[in-house]
Amino acid sequence: MSTQFWTWIFVILTFGTYITIAWRSRVKDTKGFYVAGQGVPTVANGAAVAADWMSAASFLSMAGIIAFAGYDGSVYLMGWTGGYVLLALLLAPYLRKFGKYTVPDFVGDRYSDTARLVAVVAAIFVSFTYVVGQMRGVGVVFSRFLDTTVTVGIMVGMGIVLFYAVLGGMKGITWTQVAQYSVLIVAYLIPAFAIAGQLTGIPIPHVSFGRVMTELNAIQRELGFDEYSSPFVRNSQLNVFLITASLMIGTAGLPHVIVRFYTTRSVRAARWSAFWALFFIALLYTTAPAVGVFAKYNLLQTVAEQPRADMPAWFDGWEETGLLEHTDLNDDGIIQYTPDEATNELRIDNDIMVLATPEVAGLPGPVIGLVVAGGLAAALSTASGLLLVISSSVAHDFYYRRMRPDATEKQRLLVGRLTMAGAVVIAGYFGVNPPGFVAEVVALAFGLAAASFFPTIVLGIFWKRANAPGAVAGMATGLTLTAAYMVGVLYLGVEPIFGISPQGIGAIGALINFAVTIAVTRATPPPPEHLQQLVDSVRYPSGVDAVTPEEIGR
Amino acid sequence: MTEDAKRAYWRRNLRLMVALLSIWFVVSYLFGILLVETFNRIVINDFPLGFWFAQQGSIVAFVILIGIYAWRMDKLDEEFGVAEARHQRGGGR
């Protein structure tokens, strides 16, 4: 049976599961819609965070980027996991104790309504930057494997998300994400273990990829490339440091990740949720470097210095999508792959590595179908989490908290559902007209999150003296300077300062935010007594009363 | 909860946090980035050690660090009587 047949089977099966789960977890109130009624068990919440977190970028692009960047790809591995340590130790338990619905809720209650507004704008800005990357992921998968146009693929994906996000809000999203995590992790691990066994006889990729890497180093030397494992080839040491830091701080500052810790049953559950989340994420993230090595080794073995006429069917398949390209510069019918632009004949897009690897390794059809379903699960689960943040920012933080505090529960839920549907449609538009490269666009969102939310929230918890003028000034300068540097270097041809890459500027932006918040706070009066009590109340899981007893201390 | 107990609880919390974050910094930024070339001279099971810390070791360490934090904080909450009531069915492992 053909690969495409298997792919359809897996896609239909998994999509059917998501719809069933969504129908069974539909909600009737805003608490269910925004924080799943705060009733999600710890391990399930961990799996949901992991699925929410691991996007099309993690699943489709990351191993590919690492395959081409070698050691320098470590920034993504450390950056996108190390942030959870910050999140678990500095944010999650306190925000859970605070116990409301969104990140702007905390910023607004802790500081002021102006700060809330800045936070709302930042949350929408960051989430939209990020959701764009997911849409392109869905498009790539559908066009290559299901013979549809990108537009049809995105319509189908959006239809599914629309159904479960509008119906079940956070509750529907959480439980579908648990299913999506299961699909994506199985889809990622099976080919990795199979290829590890095939190449080395030891079917545990984490143990055996060192040996393959030694051979890969030798092949790369022969072709004239730097060794795979040698550091600082593409990025300077300074940039590796700064990009890692930006991704870590950004991870801890991303609203769609933070908000997941509002959904647990208690402060204790929030801490353990963070543990399970990173545990589930680490299963994929420790496997990705092995996949990168295997993919590159197999590809170079099959393709480099081989006659074009001998290439297997997958080569033509990917060439049709334009993600793989061979231009026979010297007309010898052989594929030359070199570091020199003038003689290199092969161009490979990072995004295809994970999807192409099972085919390159000659794994059977069902495995390929499973990987496709996994890629879709990763993209859809992240998209839905982000859409919830966008919808709650508009419907809860803006409409309810600012415009219509007297809105009834029913009106609020309706506005929540409508903005959700609106956000899905806009995201779908970006999917059809995608700007740029999945992981790069996503990496910029991290810089923005790092420079805006993280310092403000951390100071709000750990420094009672931090006040509203400080927070507003800090967030605004951090966000503006970071965004300006990114736009300047990427689009306006501004010379990078000290060679700092736009991906690494978020760490500097966060430092600036910290410095500005502290300086402005010092120059202005301390916050009122009831806010200092609020800080006190979030620091202790129980036994310390908060200012708004009806919301906290349940 | 008395003011003294509150201060003591918070100080213990901060001390644990600083200790764990120091390890967090050492395994990733120090071993994996700043000293990577030095560590790469040691090769174990075909892995240069600096590279291994950057792509495997640091991630494993992060998981363990959060586990230790959640476990120690459970103990601390109980010791100071600020653990949440049972009916909240707070998580478990």
PDB file of N, CA and C in Angstrom, chain A residues 352-385:
ATOM      1  N   ILE A 352      12.797  20.230   5.653  1.00  0.00           N
ATOM      2  CA  ILE A 352      12.398  18.911   5.163  1.00  0.00           C
ATOM      3  C   ILE A 352      13.097  17.767   5.889  1.00  0.00           C
ATOM      4  N   MET A 353      14.118  18.072   6.710  1.00  0.00           N
ATOM      5  CA  MET A 353      14.951  16.986   7.226  1.00  0.00           C
ATOM      6  C   MET A 353      14.162  15.931   8.005  1.00  0.00           C
ATOM      7  N   VAL A 354      13.320  16.352   8.929  1.00  0.00           N
ATOM      8  CA  VAL A 354      12.579  15.384   9.737  1.00  0.00           C
ATOM      9  C   VAL A 354      11.609  14.587   8.870  1.00  0.00           C
ATOM     10  N   LEU A 355      10.926  15.286   7.965  1.00  0.00           N
ATOM     11  CA  LEU A 355       9.935  14.612   7.127  1.00  0.00           C
ATOM     12  C   LEU A 355      10.589  13.698   6.105  1.00  0.00           C
ATOM     13  N   ALA A 356      11.764  14.088   5.624  1.00  0.00           N
ATOM     14  CA  ALA A 356      12.395  13.292   4.571  1.00  0.00           C
ATOM     15  C   ALA A 356      13.182  12.114   5.130  1.00  0.00           C
ATOM     16  N   THR A 357      13.650  12.231   6.383  1.00  0.00           N
ATOM     17  CA  THR A 357      14.549  11.205   6.919  1.00  0.00           C
ATOM     18  C   THR A 357      14.006   9.774   6.864  1.00  0.00           C
ATOM     19  N   PRO A 358      12.735   9.542   7.272  1.00  0.00           N
ATOM     20  CA  PRO A 358      12.242   8.161   7.167  1.00  0.00           C
ATOM     21  C   PRO A 358      12.278   7.633   5.733  1.00  0.00           C
ATOM     22  N   GLU A 359      11.982   8.503   4.775  1.00  0.00           N
ATOM     23  CA  GLU A 359      12.038   8.087   3.378  1.00  0.00           C
ATOM     24  C   GLU A 359      13.470   7.812   2.943  1.00  0.00           C
ATOM     25  N   VAL A 360      14.377   8.722   3.331  1.00  0.00           N
ATOM     26  CA  VAL A 360      15.787   8.555   2.955  1.00  0.00           C
ATOM     27  C   VAL A 360      16.317   7.249   3.529  1.00  0.00           C
ATOM     28  N   ALA A 361      15.901   6.933   4.763  1.00  0.00           N
ATOM     29  CA  ALA A 361      16.372   5.715   5.402  1.00  0.00           C
ATOM     30  C   ALA A 361      15.603   4.482   4.918  1.00  0.00           C
ATOM     31  N   GLY A 362      14.605   4.689   4.046  1.00  0.00           N
ATOM     32  CA  GLY A 362      13.844   3.577   3.501  1.00  0.00           C
ATOM     33  C   GLY A 362      12.925   2.900   4.499  1.00  0.00           C
ATOM     34  N   LEU A 363      12.405   3.657   5.484  1.00  0.00           N
ATOM     35  CA  LEU A 363      11.463   3.070   6.439  1.00  0.00           C
ATOM     36  C   LEU A 363      10.106   2.870   5.762  1.00  0.00           C
ATOM     37  N   PRO A 364       9.297   1.917   6.260  1.00  0.00           N
ATOM     38  CA  PRO A 364       8.038   1.593   5.582  1.00  0.00           C
ATOM     39  C   PRO A 364       6.978   2.703   5.650  1.00  0.00           C
ATOM     40  N   GLY A 365       5.991   2.616   4.766  1.00  0.00           N
ATOM     41  CA  GLY A 365       4.934   3.615   4.612  1.00  0.00           C
ATOM     42  C   GLY A 365       4.223   4.055   5.887  1.00  0.00           C
ATOM     43  N   PRO A 366       3.788   3.108   6.741  1.00  0.00           N
ATOM     44  CA  PRO A 366       3.073   3.524   7.948  1.00  0.00           C
ATOM     45  C   PRO A 366       3.905   4.477   8.814  1.00  0.00           C
ATOM     46  N   VAL A 367       5.227   4.252   8.888  1.00  0.00           N
ATOM     47  CA  VAL A 367       6.068   5.126   9.708  1.00  0.00           C
ATOM     48  C   VAL A 367       6.040   6.544   9.155  1.00  0.00           C
ATOM     49  N   ILE A 368       6.109   6.646   7.832  1.00  0.00           N
ATOM     50  CA  ILE A 368       6.095   7.967   7.215  1.00  0.00           C
ATOM     51  C   ILE A 368       4.753   8.654   7.467  1.00  0.00           C
ATOM     52  N   GLY A 369       3.669   7.880   7.341  1.00  0.00           N
ATOM     53  CA  GLY A 369       2.344   8.431   7.620  1.00  0.00           C
ATOM     54  C   GLY A 369       2.236   8.948   9.041  1.00  0.00           C
ATOM     55  N   LEU A 370       2.818   8.211   9.973  1.00  0.00           N
ATOM     56  CA  LEU A 370       2.790   8.595  11.380  1.00  0.00           C
ATOM     57  C   LEU A 370       3.549   9.907  11.607  1.00  0.00           C
ATOM     58  N   VAL A 371       4.713  10.032  10.955  1.00  0.00           N
ATOM     59  CA  VAL A 371       5.506  11.251  11.114  1.00  0.00           C
ATOM     60  C   VAL A 371       4.731  12.467  10.598  1.00  0.00           C
ATOM     61  N   VAL A 372       4.028  12.275   9.490  1.00  0.00           N
ATOM     62  CA  VAL A 372       3.224  13.370   8.949  1.00  0.00           C
ATOM     63  C   VAL A 372       2.154  13.781   9.956  1.00  0.00           C
ATOM     64  N   ALA A 373       1.448  12.779  10.517  1.00  0.00           N
ATOM     65  CA  ALA A 373       0.421  13.078  11.528  1.00  0.00           C
ATOM     66  C   ALA A 373       1.043  13.785  12.726  1.00  0.00           C
ATOM     67  N   GLY A 374       2.272  13.386  13.094  1.00  0.00           N
ATOM     68  CA  GLY A 374       2.972  14.016  14.215  1.00  0.00           C
ATOM     69  C   GLY A 374       3.278  15.479  13.939  1.00  0.00           C
ATOM     70  N   GLY A 375       3.732  15.764  12.731  1.00  0.00           N
ATOM     71  CA  GLY A 375       4.023  17.145  12.357  1.00  0.00           C
ATOM     72  C   GLY A 375       2.777  18.009  12.426  1.00  0.00           C
ATOM     73  N   LEU A 376       1.669  17.466  11.964  1.00  0.00           N
ATOM     74  CA  LEU A 376       0.410  18.217  12.017  1.00  0.00           C
ATOM     75  C   LEU A 376      -0.027  18.427  13.459  1.00  0.00           C
ATOM     76  N   ALA A 377       0.134  17.393  14.296  1.00  0.00           N
ATOM     77  CA  ALA A 377      -0.229  17.518  15.710  1.00  0.00           C
ATOM     78  C   ALA A 377       0.572  18.631  16.365  1.00  0.00           C
ATOM     79  N   ALA A 378       1.884  18.679  16.075  1.00  0.00           N
ATOM     80  CA  ALA A 378       2.739  19.699  16.684  1.00  0.00           C
ATOM     81  C   ALA A 378       2.293  21.093  16.279  1.00  0.00           C
ATOM     82  N   ALA A 379       2.013  21.272  14.995  1.00  0.00           N
ATOM     83  CA  ALA A 379       1.627  22.602  14.511  1.00  0.00           C
ATOM     84  C   ALA A 379       0.260  23.014  15.059  1.00  0.00           C
ATOM     85  N   LEU A 380      -0.702  22.101  15.021  1.00  0.00           N
ATOM     86  CA  LEU A 380      -2.058  22.443  15.452  1.00  0.00           C
ATOM     87  C   LEU A 380      -2.134  22.712  16.950  1.00  0.00           C
ATOM     88  N   SER A 381      -1.414  21.911  17.760  1.00  0.00           N
ATOM     89  CA  SER A 381      -1.514  22.090  19.203  1.00  0.00           C
ATOM     90  C   SER A 381      -0.943  23.446  19.609  1.00  0.00           C
ATOM     91  N   THR A 382       0.168  23.833  18.995  1.00  0.00           N
ATOM     92  CA  THR A 382       0.754  25.118  19.355  1.00  0.00           C
ATOM     93  C   THR A 382      -0.124  26.261  18.870  1.00  0.00           C
ATOM     94  N   ALA A 383      -0.632  26.113  17.635  1.00  0.00           N
ATOM     95  CA  ALA A 383      -1.495  27.167  17.105  1.00  0.00           C
ATOM     96  C   ALA A 383      -2.682  27.391  18.033  1.00  0.00           C
ATOM     97  N   SER A 384      -3.295  26.308  18.541  1.00  0.00           N
ATOM     98  CA  SER A 384      -4.489  26.492  19.361  1.00  0.00           C
ATOM     99  C   SER A 384      -4.156  27.178  20.687  1.00  0.00           C
ATOM    100  N   GLY A 385      -2.998  26.833  21.282  1.00  0.00           N
ATOM    101  CA  GLY A 385      -2.600  27.501  22.521  1.00  0.00           C
ATOM    102  C   GLY A 385      -2.401  28.998  22.322  1.00  0.00           C
TER     103      GLY A 385
END
